[in-house]
Short mmCIF file of C-alpha atoms and ligand atoms in Angstrom, two decimals:
data_model
loop_
_atom_site.label_atom_id
_atom_site.label_comp_id
_atom_site.label_asym_id
_atom_site.label_seq_id
_atom_site.Cartn_x
_atom_site.Cartn_y
_atom_site.Cartn_z
CA MET A 5 -78.32 -53.30 35.63
CA SER A 6 -75.50 -51.96 37.79
CA ALA A 7 -73.34 -49.13 36.53
CA PRO A 8 -69.72 -49.87 35.54
CA ASN A 9 -67.46 -50.17 38.54
CA LYS A 10 -65.37 -46.99 38.57
CA SER A 11 -62.51 -48.57 40.50
CA TYR A 12 -62.40 -51.56 38.15
CA ASP A 13 -58.77 -51.87 37.03
CA PRO A 14 -57.96 -54.33 34.19
CA VAL A 15 -54.72 -55.16 35.88
CA GLU A 16 -56.78 -56.43 38.77
CA VAL A 17 -58.85 -58.69 36.48
CA GLU A 18 -56.96 -61.97 36.37
CA ALA A 19 -57.62 -62.72 32.67
CA LEU A 20 -56.59 -59.23 31.58
CA LYS A 21 -53.29 -58.93 33.43
CA PRO A 22 -50.51 -58.09 30.90
CA GLU A 23 -48.48 -61.14 31.82
CA GLU A 24 -51.57 -63.34 31.48
CA ILE A 25 -52.28 -61.98 28.00
CA GLU A 26 -48.66 -62.51 27.06
CA ARG A 27 -48.78 -66.05 28.37
CA MET A 28 -51.90 -66.78 26.28
CA ARG A 29 -50.28 -65.32 23.21
CA ASP A 30 -47.05 -67.23 23.74
CA GLU A 31 -48.90 -70.50 24.30
CA ALA A 32 -50.78 -69.99 21.05
CA LEU A 33 -47.56 -69.20 19.15
CA ALA A 34 -45.86 -72.25 20.66
CA ALA A 35 -48.81 -74.49 19.74
CA PHE A 36 -48.75 -73.27 16.13
CA ALA A 37 -45.02 -73.77 15.88
CA ALA A 38 -45.40 -77.28 17.30
CA ALA A 39 -48.15 -78.27 14.86
CA ASP A 40 -46.43 -80.31 12.18
CA THR A 41 -49.45 -81.17 10.07
CA LEU A 42 -52.37 -79.14 8.74
CA ASP A 43 -54.71 -81.23 10.89
CA ALA A 44 -52.70 -80.50 14.03
CA LEU A 45 -52.67 -76.82 13.11
CA GLN A 46 -56.44 -76.90 12.72
CA GLU A 47 -56.74 -78.26 16.26
CA ALA A 48 -54.40 -75.60 17.62
CA LYS A 49 -56.37 -72.94 15.77
CA VAL A 50 -59.63 -74.01 17.43
CA ALA A 51 -57.94 -74.17 20.86
CA HIS A 52 -56.28 -70.75 20.61
CA THR A 53 -58.51 -68.60 18.43
CA GLY A 54 -61.91 -70.30 18.76
CA GLY A 55 -64.87 -68.90 20.67
CA THR A 56 -63.83 -70.58 23.93
CA SER A 57 -60.09 -69.92 23.63
CA PRO A 58 -58.46 -68.01 26.53
CA LEU A 59 -57.90 -64.91 24.39
CA ALA A 60 -61.51 -64.86 23.20
CA LEU A 61 -62.70 -65.20 26.78
CA ALA A 62 -60.35 -62.39 27.86
CA ASN A 63 -61.70 -60.26 25.05
CA ARG A 64 -65.17 -60.72 26.44
CA GLU A 65 -64.07 -59.46 29.84
CA ILE A 66 -63.25 -56.05 28.32
CA GLY A 67 -66.92 -55.24 27.88
CA ALA A 68 -67.40 -55.18 31.63
CA LEU A 69 -64.57 -52.68 32.28
CA PRO A 70 -65.16 -49.01 33.07
CA PRO A 71 -64.74 -46.83 29.92
CA GLN A 72 -61.36 -45.43 30.88
CA ALA A 73 -59.91 -48.90 31.33
CA LYS A 74 -61.36 -50.33 28.15
CA ALA A 75 -58.95 -48.74 25.71
CA GLU A 76 -55.81 -50.04 27.24
CA ALA A 77 -57.12 -53.53 27.86
CA GLY A 78 -58.58 -53.61 24.35
CA LYS A 79 -55.26 -52.59 22.86
CA ARG A 80 -53.37 -55.23 24.79
CA VAL A 81 -55.77 -58.05 23.92
CA GLY A 82 -56.09 -56.83 20.34
CA MET A 83 -52.35 -56.85 19.84
CA ALA A 84 -52.07 -60.33 21.27
CA ARG A 85 -54.86 -61.61 19.03
CA GLY A 86 -53.30 -59.89 16.03
CA ALA A 87 -49.98 -61.56 16.71
CA VAL A 88 -51.73 -64.92 17.12
CA SER A 89 -53.65 -64.73 13.85
CA LYS A 90 -50.55 -63.59 11.98
CA ALA A 91 -48.56 -66.51 13.36
CA LEU A 92 -51.41 -68.85 12.46
CA ALA A 93 -51.54 -67.61 8.87
CA ALA A 94 -47.76 -67.89 8.54
CA ARG A 95 -47.71 -71.45 9.88
CA GLN A 96 -50.66 -72.37 7.68
CA ALA A 97 -48.83 -71.12 4.60
CA GLU A 98 -45.69 -72.98 5.63
CA LEU A 99 -47.48 -76.29 6.14
CA GLU A 100 -49.43 -75.95 2.89
CA ALA A 101 -46.26 -75.32 0.97
CA GLU A 102 -44.71 -78.39 2.57
CA ARG A 103 -47.74 -80.49 1.67
CA ASP A 104 -47.74 -79.28 -1.94
CA ALA A 105 -44.08 -80.08 -2.30
CA ARG A 106 -44.64 -83.56 -0.84
CA VAL A 107 -47.62 -84.29 -3.13
CA LEU A 108 -45.57 -83.29 -6.14
CA VAL A 109 -42.92 -85.81 -5.18
CA GLU A 110 -45.30 -88.59 -4.16
CA GLU A 111 -47.53 -88.32 -7.20
CA ALA A 112 -44.81 -87.78 -9.71
CA VAL A 113 -45.04 -89.96 -12.81
CA ASP A 114 -41.80 -90.96 -14.39
CA VAL A 115 -42.71 -90.89 -18.04
CA THR A 116 -39.37 -92.42 -18.93
CA LEU A 117 -40.16 -95.74 -17.16
CA PRO A 118 -40.91 -98.67 -19.51
CA HIS A 119 -44.68 -99.18 -19.79
CA ASP A 120 -46.57 -102.32 -18.74
CA ARG A 121 -45.76 -104.84 -21.43
CA THR A 122 -48.45 -107.32 -20.37
CA PRO A 123 -51.32 -106.73 -22.78
CA ALA A 124 -54.84 -106.63 -21.36
CA GLY A 125 -56.83 -109.79 -21.96
CA ALA A 126 -59.83 -109.83 -24.28
CA ARG A 127 -62.58 -112.22 -25.20
CA HIS A 128 -62.15 -114.64 -28.06
CA PRO A 129 -63.70 -113.55 -31.38
CA LEU A 130 -65.81 -116.73 -31.34
CA THR A 131 -67.39 -115.67 -28.06
CA THR A 132 -68.10 -112.12 -29.12
CA PHE A 133 -69.45 -113.23 -32.50
CA MET A 134 -71.70 -115.86 -30.91
CA GLU A 135 -73.12 -113.22 -28.60
CA ARG A 136 -73.66 -110.88 -31.50
CA VAL A 137 -75.70 -113.55 -33.30
CA ALA A 138 -77.71 -114.31 -30.15
CA ASP A 139 -78.36 -110.58 -29.71
CA VAL A 140 -80.08 -110.44 -33.11
CA PHE A 141 -82.69 -112.82 -31.70
CA VAL A 142 -82.82 -111.31 -28.23
CA ALA A 143 -83.75 -108.06 -29.98
CA MET A 144 -86.70 -109.92 -31.54
CA GLY A 145 -87.91 -111.15 -28.17
CA TYR A 146 -86.20 -114.55 -28.03
CA GLU A 147 -84.85 -115.80 -24.73
CA VAL A 148 -81.37 -117.26 -24.35
CA ALA A 149 -81.55 -120.89 -23.20
CA GLU A 150 -78.74 -123.19 -22.21
CA GLY A 151 -78.31 -126.90 -21.64
CA PRO A 152 -75.55 -129.21 -20.39
CA GLU A 153 -72.65 -130.20 -22.63
CA VAL A 154 -72.57 -133.64 -21.01
CA GLU A 155 -76.03 -134.69 -22.08
CA ALA A 156 -78.36 -137.65 -21.69
CA GLU A 157 -78.48 -139.72 -24.85
CA TRP A 158 -82.25 -139.42 -24.63
CA PHE A 159 -82.17 -135.63 -25.09
CA ASN A 160 -79.41 -135.69 -27.69
CA PHE A 161 -81.08 -138.40 -29.83
CA ASP A 162 -84.28 -140.14 -28.68
CA ALA A 163 -86.35 -137.06 -27.93
CA LEU A 164 -85.30 -135.72 -31.34
CA ASN A 165 -86.66 -138.79 -33.16
CA PHE A 166 -83.30 -140.43 -33.83
CA THR A 167 -84.08 -144.16 -33.93
CA PRO A 168 -81.75 -146.36 -31.84
CA ASP A 169 -79.91 -147.55 -34.95
CA HIS A 170 -79.54 -144.10 -36.54
CA PRO A 171 -76.03 -143.72 -38.01
CA ALA A 172 -75.44 -140.45 -36.14
CA ARG A 173 -75.18 -142.44 -32.91
CA GLN A 174 -72.23 -144.43 -34.20
CA MET A 175 -68.82 -144.07 -32.69
CA GLN A 176 -67.44 -141.97 -35.54
CA ASP A 177 -69.69 -139.03 -34.59
CA THR A 178 -70.40 -139.22 -30.91
CA PHE A 179 -68.28 -139.11 -27.80
CA PHE A 180 -69.94 -141.62 -25.48
CA VAL A 181 -69.32 -140.83 -21.83
CA GLN A 182 -71.29 -143.66 -20.27
CA GLY A 183 -73.28 -146.53 -21.72
CA PRO A 184 -76.87 -147.24 -20.73
CA GLN A 185 -77.02 -148.13 -17.02
CA GLY A 186 -79.22 -150.65 -15.23
CA ALA A 187 -79.71 -154.40 -15.19
CA ASP A 188 -81.22 -154.83 -18.63
CA ALA A 189 -79.50 -151.71 -20.06
CA GLY A 190 -82.45 -151.50 -22.40
CA GLY A 191 -84.66 -148.56 -21.62
CA GLU A 192 -82.12 -146.45 -19.74
CA SER A 193 -80.38 -143.55 -21.39
CA GLY A 194 -76.60 -143.37 -21.76
CA VAL A 195 -74.58 -140.17 -21.47
CA VAL A 196 -72.84 -138.42 -24.37
CA LEU A 197 -71.07 -135.15 -25.08
CA ARG A 198 -73.82 -133.38 -26.98
CA THR A 199 -73.25 -133.53 -30.72
CA HIS A 200 -75.44 -130.51 -31.41
CA THR A 201 -77.41 -127.83 -29.55
CA SER A 202 -80.75 -129.39 -30.57
CA PRO A 203 -81.24 -131.22 -27.22
CA VAL A 204 -81.89 -127.77 -25.76
CA GLN A 205 -85.02 -127.71 -27.95
CA ALA A 206 -86.40 -130.71 -26.08
CA ARG A 207 -85.30 -129.35 -22.71
CA ALA A 208 -86.92 -125.97 -23.36
CA LEU A 209 -90.21 -127.53 -24.44
CA LEU A 210 -90.31 -129.84 -21.43
CA GLU A 211 -89.37 -127.07 -19.01
CA ARG A 212 -91.81 -124.54 -20.31
CA ARG A 213 -94.71 -126.91 -20.99
CA GLU A 214 -97.02 -124.42 -22.69
CA PRO A 215 -95.94 -122.58 -25.85
CA PRO A 216 -95.30 -119.93 -27.06
CA VAL A 217 -91.62 -120.81 -26.83
CA TYR A 218 -89.04 -118.61 -28.50
CA ILE A 219 -85.48 -119.48 -27.58
CA VAL A 220 -81.97 -119.03 -28.91
CA CYS A 221 -79.31 -121.39 -27.66
CA PRO A 222 -75.60 -120.71 -28.18
CA GLY A 223 -73.23 -123.37 -26.97
CA ARG A 224 -70.32 -125.76 -27.32
CA VAL A 225 -70.79 -129.13 -29.03
CA TYR A 226 -68.54 -132.15 -29.64
CA ARG A 227 -67.93 -134.61 -32.46
CA THR A 228 -65.21 -137.19 -32.92
CA ASP A 229 -63.51 -135.34 -35.75
CA GLU A 230 -59.77 -134.88 -36.10
CA LEU A 231 -58.59 -131.28 -35.83
CA ASP A 232 -57.75 -130.04 -39.32
CA ALA A 233 -58.26 -126.95 -41.46
CA THR A 234 -62.04 -127.40 -41.64
CA HIS A 235 -62.88 -129.60 -38.61
CA THR A 236 -62.51 -129.38 -34.88
CA PRO A 237 -63.82 -131.90 -32.34
CA VAL A 238 -65.07 -129.06 -30.13
CA PHE A 239 -67.01 -126.33 -31.84
CA HIS A 240 -69.94 -123.96 -31.32
CA GLN A 241 -73.48 -123.87 -32.62
CA ILE A 242 -76.40 -121.54 -32.33
CA GLU A 243 -79.81 -123.12 -32.23
CA LEU A 244 -83.12 -121.38 -32.67
CA LEU A 245 -86.52 -122.75 -31.73
CA ALA A 246 -89.90 -121.10 -32.12
CA VAL A 247 -93.11 -122.96 -31.19
CA ASP A 248 -96.42 -121.15 -31.35
CA GLU A 249 -99.82 -121.32 -32.96
CA GLY A 250 -99.79 -121.01 -36.74
CA LEU A 251 -96.04 -120.84 -37.44
CA THR A 252 -95.13 -121.80 -41.01
CA MET A 253 -92.06 -122.23 -43.16
CA ALA A 254 -92.54 -118.60 -44.25
CA ASP A 255 -91.79 -117.53 -40.68
CA LEU A 256 -88.64 -119.64 -40.75
CA LYS A 257 -87.51 -118.10 -44.03
CA GLY A 258 -88.25 -114.55 -42.87
CA THR A 259 -86.35 -115.12 -39.64
CA LEU A 260 -83.32 -116.49 -41.50
CA ASP A 261 -83.32 -113.56 -43.91
CA HIS A 262 -83.52 -111.12 -41.03
CA MET A 263 -80.59 -112.81 -39.32
CA VAL A 264 -78.24 -112.71 -42.31
CA GLN A 265 -79.22 -109.12 -43.05
CA ALA A 266 -78.54 -108.10 -39.45
CA LEU A 267 -75.14 -109.83 -39.49
CA PHE A 268 -73.93 -109.37 -43.05
CA GLY A 269 -75.79 -106.44 -44.62
CA ALA A 270 -79.20 -105.31 -45.85
CA ASP A 271 -78.91 -106.91 -49.28
CA MET A 272 -78.27 -110.45 -47.98
CA LYS A 273 -80.69 -113.30 -48.49
CA THR A 274 -80.97 -117.02 -47.89
CA ARG A 275 -82.20 -120.03 -49.82
CA LEU A 276 -83.45 -123.41 -48.64
CA ARG A 277 -82.55 -126.78 -50.15
CA PRO A 278 -84.35 -130.02 -49.22
CA ASN A 279 -82.56 -132.14 -46.66
CA TYR A 280 -83.31 -134.63 -43.91
CA PHE A 281 -83.14 -134.34 -40.13
CA PRO A 282 -85.09 -136.73 -37.91
CA PHE A 283 -86.35 -133.88 -35.74
CA THR A 284 -87.64 -131.55 -38.45
CA GLU A 285 -90.21 -132.25 -41.18
CA PRO A 286 -89.87 -130.90 -43.75
CA SER A 287 -86.13 -130.24 -43.35
CA ALA A 288 -83.83 -128.02 -45.31
CA GLU A 289 -80.25 -126.96 -45.69
CA MET A 290 -79.94 -123.19 -45.51
CA ASP A 291 -77.52 -121.20 -47.63
CA MET A 292 -76.82 -117.51 -47.70
CA VAL A 293 -75.53 -115.39 -50.55
CA CYS A 294 -71.73 -115.40 -50.51
CA TYR A 295 -70.65 -112.60 -48.24
CA VAL A 296 -67.50 -111.94 -50.25
CA CYS A 297 -68.51 -112.05 -53.94
CA ARG A 298 -72.28 -111.56 -53.46
CA GLY A 299 -72.81 -114.15 -56.19
CA GLU A 300 -70.79 -112.28 -58.78
CA SER A 301 -68.22 -115.06 -59.18
CA VAL A 302 -70.84 -117.44 -60.58
CA GLY A 303 -70.07 -118.13 -64.27
CA ASN A 304 -67.37 -115.47 -64.14
CA PRO A 305 -63.95 -117.19 -64.41
CA ASP A 306 -62.18 -113.81 -64.27
CA ARG A 307 -63.41 -113.24 -60.76
CA PRO A 308 -63.17 -116.53 -58.89
CA CYS A 309 -64.23 -116.49 -55.23
CA ARG A 310 -62.32 -118.62 -52.75
CA THR A 311 -64.90 -118.19 -50.01
CA CYS A 312 -67.79 -119.87 -51.85
CA GLY A 313 -65.73 -121.72 -54.47
CA SER A 314 -67.51 -119.53 -57.05
CA GLU A 315 -70.82 -121.13 -56.11
CA GLY A 316 -72.36 -117.81 -55.05
CA TRP A 317 -73.85 -119.41 -51.94
CA ILE A 318 -72.47 -120.48 -48.59
CA GLU A 319 -73.98 -123.31 -46.59
CA LEU A 320 -74.95 -122.17 -43.10
CA GLY A 321 -76.62 -125.15 -41.43
CA GLY A 322 -79.80 -127.12 -41.05
CA CYS A 323 -83.37 -126.07 -40.43
CA GLY A 324 -86.97 -127.12 -40.75
CA MET A 325 -90.40 -127.32 -39.17
CA VAL A 326 -90.27 -129.10 -35.82
CA ASN A 327 -91.31 -132.72 -36.36
CA PRO A 328 -94.71 -133.36 -34.70
CA LYS A 329 -93.13 -136.45 -33.11
CA VAL A 330 -90.70 -134.18 -31.25
CA LEU A 331 -93.56 -131.96 -30.07
CA THR A 332 -95.43 -135.03 -28.84
CA ALA A 333 -92.34 -136.46 -27.08
CA CYS A 334 -92.03 -133.11 -25.28
CA GLY A 335 -95.68 -132.91 -24.26
CA VAL A 336 -96.75 -130.26 -26.81
CA ASP A 337 -99.94 -130.81 -28.80
CA PRO A 338 -98.97 -130.87 -32.51
CA GLN A 339 -102.62 -130.29 -33.49
CA LYS A 340 -102.54 -126.93 -31.81
CA TYR A 341 -98.93 -125.82 -32.18
CA SER A 342 -96.27 -125.83 -34.86
CA GLY A 343 -92.69 -124.65 -34.79
CA PHE A 344 -89.51 -124.07 -36.70
CA ALA A 345 -85.90 -124.60 -35.75
CA PHE A 346 -82.47 -124.05 -37.17
CA GLY A 347 -78.92 -124.62 -36.10
CA PHE A 348 -75.54 -123.74 -37.51
CA GLY A 349 -71.85 -123.71 -36.68
CA ILE A 350 -70.30 -120.50 -35.42
CA GLU A 351 -66.74 -121.41 -36.46
CA ARG A 352 -67.77 -121.78 -40.11
CA MET A 353 -69.64 -118.49 -40.04
CA LEU A 354 -66.71 -116.67 -38.44
CA MET A 355 -64.38 -118.25 -41.03
CA PHE A 356 -66.10 -116.88 -44.06
CA ARG A 357 -67.10 -113.63 -42.39
CA HIS A 358 -63.45 -112.86 -41.74
CA ASN A 359 -61.69 -114.92 -44.39
CA VAL A 360 -60.12 -117.25 -41.85
CA GLU A 361 -58.61 -120.08 -43.84
CA ASP A 362 -57.65 -122.57 -41.15
CA MET A 363 -59.95 -123.58 -38.32
CA ARG A 364 -56.94 -124.49 -36.20
CA ASP A 365 -56.19 -120.78 -35.82
CA MET A 366 -59.40 -120.46 -33.83
CA VAL A 367 -58.57 -123.08 -31.25
CA GLU A 368 -54.85 -122.60 -30.77
CA GLY A 369 -55.18 -119.40 -28.75
CA ASP A 370 -52.40 -117.49 -30.50
CA VAL A 371 -52.91 -113.79 -29.84
CA ARG A 372 -51.57 -112.96 -33.31
CA PHE A 373 -54.84 -114.43 -34.57
CA THR A 374 -57.19 -112.85 -32.05
CA ARG A 375 -55.65 -109.36 -31.83
CA PRO A 376 -56.85 -108.07 -35.23
CA PHE A 377 -60.44 -108.76 -34.12
CA GLY A 378 -60.07 -105.99 -31.56
CA MET A 379 -59.93 -106.11 -27.82
CA GLU A 380 -63.54 -106.49 -26.76
CA ILE A 381 -63.82 -107.24 -23.06
N1 LIG B 176 -78.77 -130.00 -35.11
C1 LIG B 176 -78.50 -130.00 -36.52
C2 LIG B 176 -77.01 -130.23 -36.73
O1 LIG B 176 -76.25 -130.18 -35.83
C3 LIG B 176 -78.91 -128.72 -37.18
C4 LIG B 176 -80.38 -128.45 -37.12
C5 LIG B 176 -80.91 -127.69 -36.10
C6 LIG B 176 -81.22 -128.93 -38.12
C7 LIG B 176 -82.25 -127.44 -36.04
C8 LIG B 176 -82.56 -128.67 -38.08
C9 LIG B 176 -83.08 -127.91 -37.05
O2 LIG B 176 -76.57 -130.42 -37.84
#
């Protein structure tokens, strides 16, 4: 290593000449003053104070000077760097203050402005209630199944053991979309708007082939009824179908009881009354204890109940053990498997659950009806 050069004069070193240092300092100050955003200032900071900036490079030159020259050069460079970092901090503070002032203006909220008067949309209480019912069964391991609303007559009737002359096929119940097609129009199926969700039973059995089958089917159904306080031509049903080895009517009853308890309270129960459906055998009408009076209006004229007409029971819908003929039509061996099914109207259930007196309120879409149910999305 060579000894420091005694005749080394900082004034002779280009980068350390006083006017050079001044020029570097002035350029830095000008760059900071010209930076009109914090980003631009950041760039100027790197260019004028960073490791490769002219002043930093000049600073490095000092180390090579002879001792007697170091002090003066160091002072000169140090003063320049001090001035630069002071100017940088000042400009930084200025630009930050400007930004803060701007953000305050841009993000200001005028709390005196009128609020958004368009209410948020929400789902219809029928939809949310239908899902709640389906969830009771999903929690028990049932699968949700769906079928078309425009349905083949075969699925809606024939597969469910409705004979061709069954009264339910008559015009007063069924919307016919298309008559039987084909030359002889004999064996071919027509098309209807499904009158119940039971065709999904047949579809599920045919699709799945081998039981066990446990499905719940919520959906829209159609009947040629006039719209009045207790009827609507478009309504909703929930259908349940379980097919497995060894299912009995006791399983049906237990499932129904569980459902009404889950939906209406732990002390609810159901009862079955004999009935007839072509696709279940035996068939029953299912009732549940009146949700409102819990049976206390029966024989008690002082406490009449409008919901159940003081009967103590409310009719829910139909049920029964799946008719072996239906199992056979759907390719399931009735010797090996048995099943139960039930179906009921959602509108009716929502009506007595919430004391809705007129079914028309449910279809007219007036928010004054739906709002009290809450705003479930
Ligand atoms: N589908 C029948 C109806 O609409 C109800 C039902 C379903 C009956 C399942 C028995 C079994 O009235």
